Short mmCIF file of C-alpha atoms in Angstrom, two decimals:
data_model
loop_
_atom_site.label_atom_id
_atom_site.label_comp_id
_atom_site.label_asym_id
_atom_site.label_seq_id
_atom_site.Cartn_x
_atom_site.Cartn_y
_atom_site.Cartn_z
CA MET Q 187 -4.55 3.03 -16.94
CA GLN Q 188 -6.00 1.13 -14.04
CA ILE Q 189 -4.88 1.62 -10.48
CA LYS Q 190 -5.67 -1.69 -8.87
CA SER Q 191 -4.60 -4.89 -7.33
CA PHE Q 192 -6.19 -7.93 -8.88
CA SER Q 193 -9.14 -8.71 -6.59
CA ALA Q 194 -8.89 -5.92 -4.08
CA ARG Q 195 -11.86 -3.78 -3.23
CA THR Q 196 -12.03 -0.38 -4.88
CA LEU Q 197 -12.08 2.76 -2.76
CA GLY Q 198 -15.01 5.04 -3.44
CA ALA Q 199 -14.78 8.80 -3.89
CA ASN Q 200 -15.30 9.59 -0.19
CA ALA Q 201 -12.70 7.04 0.88
CA LEU Q 202 -10.17 8.44 -1.60
CA LYS Q 203 -10.73 11.98 -0.33
CA SER Q 204 -10.45 10.83 3.29
CA PHE Q 205 -7.31 8.75 2.69
CA ALA Q 206 -5.51 11.65 0.96
CA HIS Q 207 -4.32 13.07 4.27
CA PRO Q 208 -0.65 13.03 5.35
CA LEU Q 209 -1.24 11.74 8.88
CA ARG Q 210 -3.71 9.06 7.76
CA LEU Q 211 -1.28 7.84 5.12
CA ARG Q 212 1.52 7.67 7.70
CA ILE Q 213 -0.70 5.83 10.21
CA TYR Q 214 -1.68 3.34 7.51
CA GLN Q 215 1.98 2.85 6.52
CA LEU Q 216 3.02 2.26 10.13
CA LEU Q 217 0.27 -0.31 10.67
CA GLU Q 218 1.23 -2.00 7.42
CA GLU Q 219 4.93 -2.12 8.31
CA ARG Q 220 4.84 -2.77 12.06
CA GLY Q 221 1.56 -4.60 12.52
CA PRO Q 222 -1.22 -3.90 15.01
CA SER Q 223 -0.92 -0.88 17.28
CA THR Q 224 -2.96 1.33 19.57
CA ALA Q 225 -3.73 5.03 19.19
CA THR Q 226 -1.31 5.68 22.06
CA GLY Q 227 1.50 3.68 20.44
CA LEU Q 228 1.00 5.42 17.11
CA ALA Q 229 0.84 8.83 18.79
CA ALA Q 230 4.26 8.20 20.36
CA LEU Q 231 5.75 7.14 17.00
CA LEU Q 232 4.26 10.13 15.19
CA GLY Q 233 4.81 12.83 17.80
CA GLN Q 234 1.05 13.42 17.94
CA ASN Q 235 -1.47 13.39 20.76
CA THR Q 236 -3.65 10.33 21.28
CA GLY Q 237 -6.81 12.30 20.43
CA ALA Q 238 -5.48 13.09 16.95
CA THR Q 239 -4.40 9.52 16.22
CA SER Q 240 -7.71 8.17 17.57
CA TYR Q 241 -9.64 10.49 15.26
CA HIS Q 242 -7.62 9.51 12.19
CA LEU Q 243 -7.85 5.81 13.08
CA ARG Q 244 -11.64 6.11 13.21
CA GLU Q 245 -11.63 7.88 9.83
CA LEU Q 246 -9.55 5.10 8.27
CA ALA Q 247 -11.83 2.48 9.83
CA LYS Q 248 -14.95 4.27 8.59
CA HIS Q 249 -13.77 3.63 5.04
CA GLY Q 250 -12.66 0.05 5.67
CA MET Q 251 -8.92 0.75 5.43
CA ILE Q 252 -8.19 -0.57 8.93
CA GLU Q 253 -10.03 -2.54 11.59
CA VAL Q 254 -9.90 -3.34 15.29
CA VAL Q 255 -8.09 -6.59 16.08
CA ALA Q 256 -10.40 -8.83 18.09
CA GLY Q 257 -8.89 -10.27 21.26
CA MET Q 258 -6.02 -7.80 21.58
CA GLY Q 259 -5.86 -5.12 24.24
CA ARG Q 260 -7.29 -4.77 27.72
CA GLY Q 261 -10.38 -2.86 28.75
CA LYS Q 262 -11.08 -0.04 26.30
CA GLU Q 263 -7.66 -0.40 24.66
CA LYS Q 264 -8.02 -1.09 20.92
CA TYR Q 265 -5.39 -2.51 18.63
CA TRP Q 266 -5.80 -1.55 14.99
CA ARG Q 267 -4.52 -3.32 11.90
CA VAL Q 268 -4.68 -2.89 8.14
CA THR Q 269 -7.78 -4.62 6.77
CA PRO Q 270 -6.69 -7.79 4.95
CA GLY Q 271 -7.32 -8.04 1.23
CA GLY Q 272 -5.88 -4.79 -0.03
CA PHE Q 273 -7.57 -2.03 -1.97
CA SER Q 274 -7.52 -0.30 -5.31
CA TYR Q 275 -7.71 3.40 -6.13
CA GLY Q 276 -10.15 2.65 -8.96
CA GLU Q 277 -10.39 4.67 -12.14
CA ALA Q 278 -7.34 6.60 -13.25
CA ARG Q 279 -9.14 9.78 -14.35
CA PRO Q 280 -12.05 10.62 -12.06
CA ALA Q 281 -14.45 13.23 -13.46
CA ASP Q 282 -14.91 14.95 -10.09
CA PRO Q 283 -12.03 17.47 -9.65
CA GLU Q 284 -11.94 16.98 -5.87
CA VAL Q 285 -11.62 13.20 -6.25
CA ALA Q 286 -9.05 13.67 -9.03
CA GLY Q 287 -7.01 15.92 -6.72
CA ALA Q 288 -7.15 13.33 -3.93
CA LEU Q 289 -6.06 10.62 -6.35
CA ASP Q 290 -3.16 12.78 -7.58
CA TYR Q 291 -2.07 13.29 -3.97
CA LEU Q 292 -2.23 9.54 -3.26
CA LEU Q 293 -0.32 8.65 -6.43
CA ASP Q 294 2.37 11.23 -5.69
CA ASP Q 295 2.69 9.75 -2.20
CA LEU Q 296 2.92 6.26 -3.71
CA VAL Q 297 5.83 7.35 -5.93
CA ARG Q 298 7.60 9.02 -2.96
CA THR Q 299 7.04 5.96 -0.77
CA ARG Q 300 8.42 3.61 -3.42
CA GLY Q 301 11.55 5.72 -3.78
CA ALA Q 302 12.01 5.79 0.01
CA GLU Q 303 11.48 2.02 0.30
CA LEU Q 304 14.00 1.31 -2.46
CA ALA Q 305 16.56 3.64 -0.86
CA ARG Q 306 15.95 2.08 2.56
CA TRP Q 307 16.52 -1.44 1.23
CA ARG Q 308 19.69 -0.34 -0.62
CA GLU Q 309 21.03 0.82 2.74
CA GLU Q 310 19.69 -2.07 4.87
CA SER Q 311 20.75 -4.80 2.43
CA ALA Q 312 24.40 -4.31 3.42
CA THR Q 313 23.65 -5.70 6.89
CA ALA Q 314 20.48 -7.75 6.29
CA PRO Q 315 20.49 -11.53 6.79
CA GLU Q 316 21.83 -13.28 3.69
CA GLU Q 317 18.59 -15.23 3.13
CA TRP Q 318 16.67 -11.93 2.72
CA VAL Q 319 19.33 -10.50 0.42
CA GLN Q 320 19.16 -13.64 -1.75
CA ALA Q 321 15.33 -13.51 -1.81
CA SER Q 322 15.19 -9.86 -2.90
CA VAL Q 323 15.53 -8.43 -6.39
CA TYR Q 324 15.58 -5.14 -8.23
CA GLY Q 325 13.88 -5.70 -11.54
CA ARG Q 326 13.09 -3.75 -14.64
CA ARG Q 327 12.13 -4.95 -18.09
CA SER Q 328 11.54 -2.96 -21.23
CA LEU Q 329 9.12 -4.73 -23.57
CA ARG Q 330 7.32 -4.03 -26.84
CA LEU Q 331 3.69 -5.06 -26.33
CA THR Q 332 0.24 -4.12 -27.56
CA PRO Q 333 -2.25 -2.63 -25.08
CA GLN Q 334 -4.06 -5.98 -24.99
CA GLU Q 335 -0.85 -7.93 -24.29
CA THR Q 336 0.10 -5.41 -21.64
CA ALA Q 337 -3.28 -5.78 -19.89
CA ARG Q 338 -3.00 -9.59 -20.04
CA MET Q 339 0.51 -9.52 -18.54
CA ARG Q 340 -0.63 -7.12 -15.80
CA ASP Q 341 -3.55 -9.36 -14.88
CA GLU Q 342 -1.38 -12.50 -14.81
CA VAL Q 343 1.15 -10.83 -12.51
CA PHE Q 344 -1.69 -9.69 -10.25
CA GLU Q 345 -2.99 -13.27 -10.10
CA VAL Q 346 0.39 -14.37 -8.74
CA LEU Q 347 0.52 -11.45 -6.29
CA GLU Q 348 -3.02 -12.26 -5.14
CA ARG Q 349 -2.02 -15.84 -4.23
CA PHE Q 350 0.81 -14.53 -2.07
CA ARG Q 351 -1.36 -11.77 -0.58
CA ALA Q 352 -3.83 -14.43 0.56
CA LEU Q 353 -0.95 -16.37 2.13
CA SER Q 354 0.28 -13.17 3.81
CA ASP Q 355 -3.18 -12.32 5.15
CA GLY Q 356 -3.19 -15.74 6.87
CA GLY Q 357 -0.46 -14.36 9.16
CA GLY Q 358 1.44 -15.95 12.00
CA ARG Q 359 4.02 -17.90 9.99
CA GLU Q 360 7.51 -18.55 11.37
CA GLY Q 361 10.17 -16.46 9.64
CA ALA Q 362 7.70 -14.20 7.80
CA GLY Q 363 8.79 -10.59 7.42
CA HIS Q 364 7.31 -7.43 5.96
CA VAL Q 365 7.95 -7.66 2.21
CA VAL Q 366 7.10 -4.90 -0.25
CA VAL Q 367 6.47 -5.66 -3.92
CA HIS Q 368 6.58 -2.76 -6.36
CA PHE Q 369 4.86 -3.47 -9.65
CA ASP Q 370 4.17 -0.92 -12.33
CA VAL Q 371 3.24 -1.34 -15.97
CA LEU Q 372 3.43 1.87 -17.93
CA PRO Q 373 3.87 2.77 -21.60
CA VAL Q 374 6.75 5.21 -21.77
CA GLY Q 375 6.16 7.82 -24.46
CA ALA Q 376 2.57 6.75 -25.27
CA GLY Q 377 1.52 10.40 -25.30
CA ASP Q 378 4.36 11.51 -27.58
CA ASP Q 379 3.59 12.56 -31.13
CA GLY Q 380 6.39 10.39 -32.55
#
């Protein structure tokens, strides 16, 4: 199993361990969903003090997860954003137990986040603009493929997602909204004896 997006940079062991922190994950998610923000703005959203959010922002920036937005803010005020291009968690079974534990934490959070995002859309779709409802989809396919065919399909889907990620990273387009794409490829029962 690979945990990646097609051409995204891979997080190293130290970045994985640093990212596996509840407040850092929440800060990252808020920046991803709402766009650039300051430590003060994030502190208000999170019920934290500015010193705590500033510290965690610096930690995320140290590992290239976020960056300061040039030209925004006045004086010493810094606006932070998610670094364009995305990232990958890298290998699925790290040998280092500490890194493996951090990866487990991040993957568990990913599963929780996906469930929350799906539930949120189920609720919001009742009142969302019709064009967004028509553009959305819940999808699931059950296929019979070899490991090689599965890897080829995964890579082809990531190629498509990469084209749209590059478009998204360009930013500033009229009518663009925050869109989440969930994509998983997993062999159900591959570890079973039967």
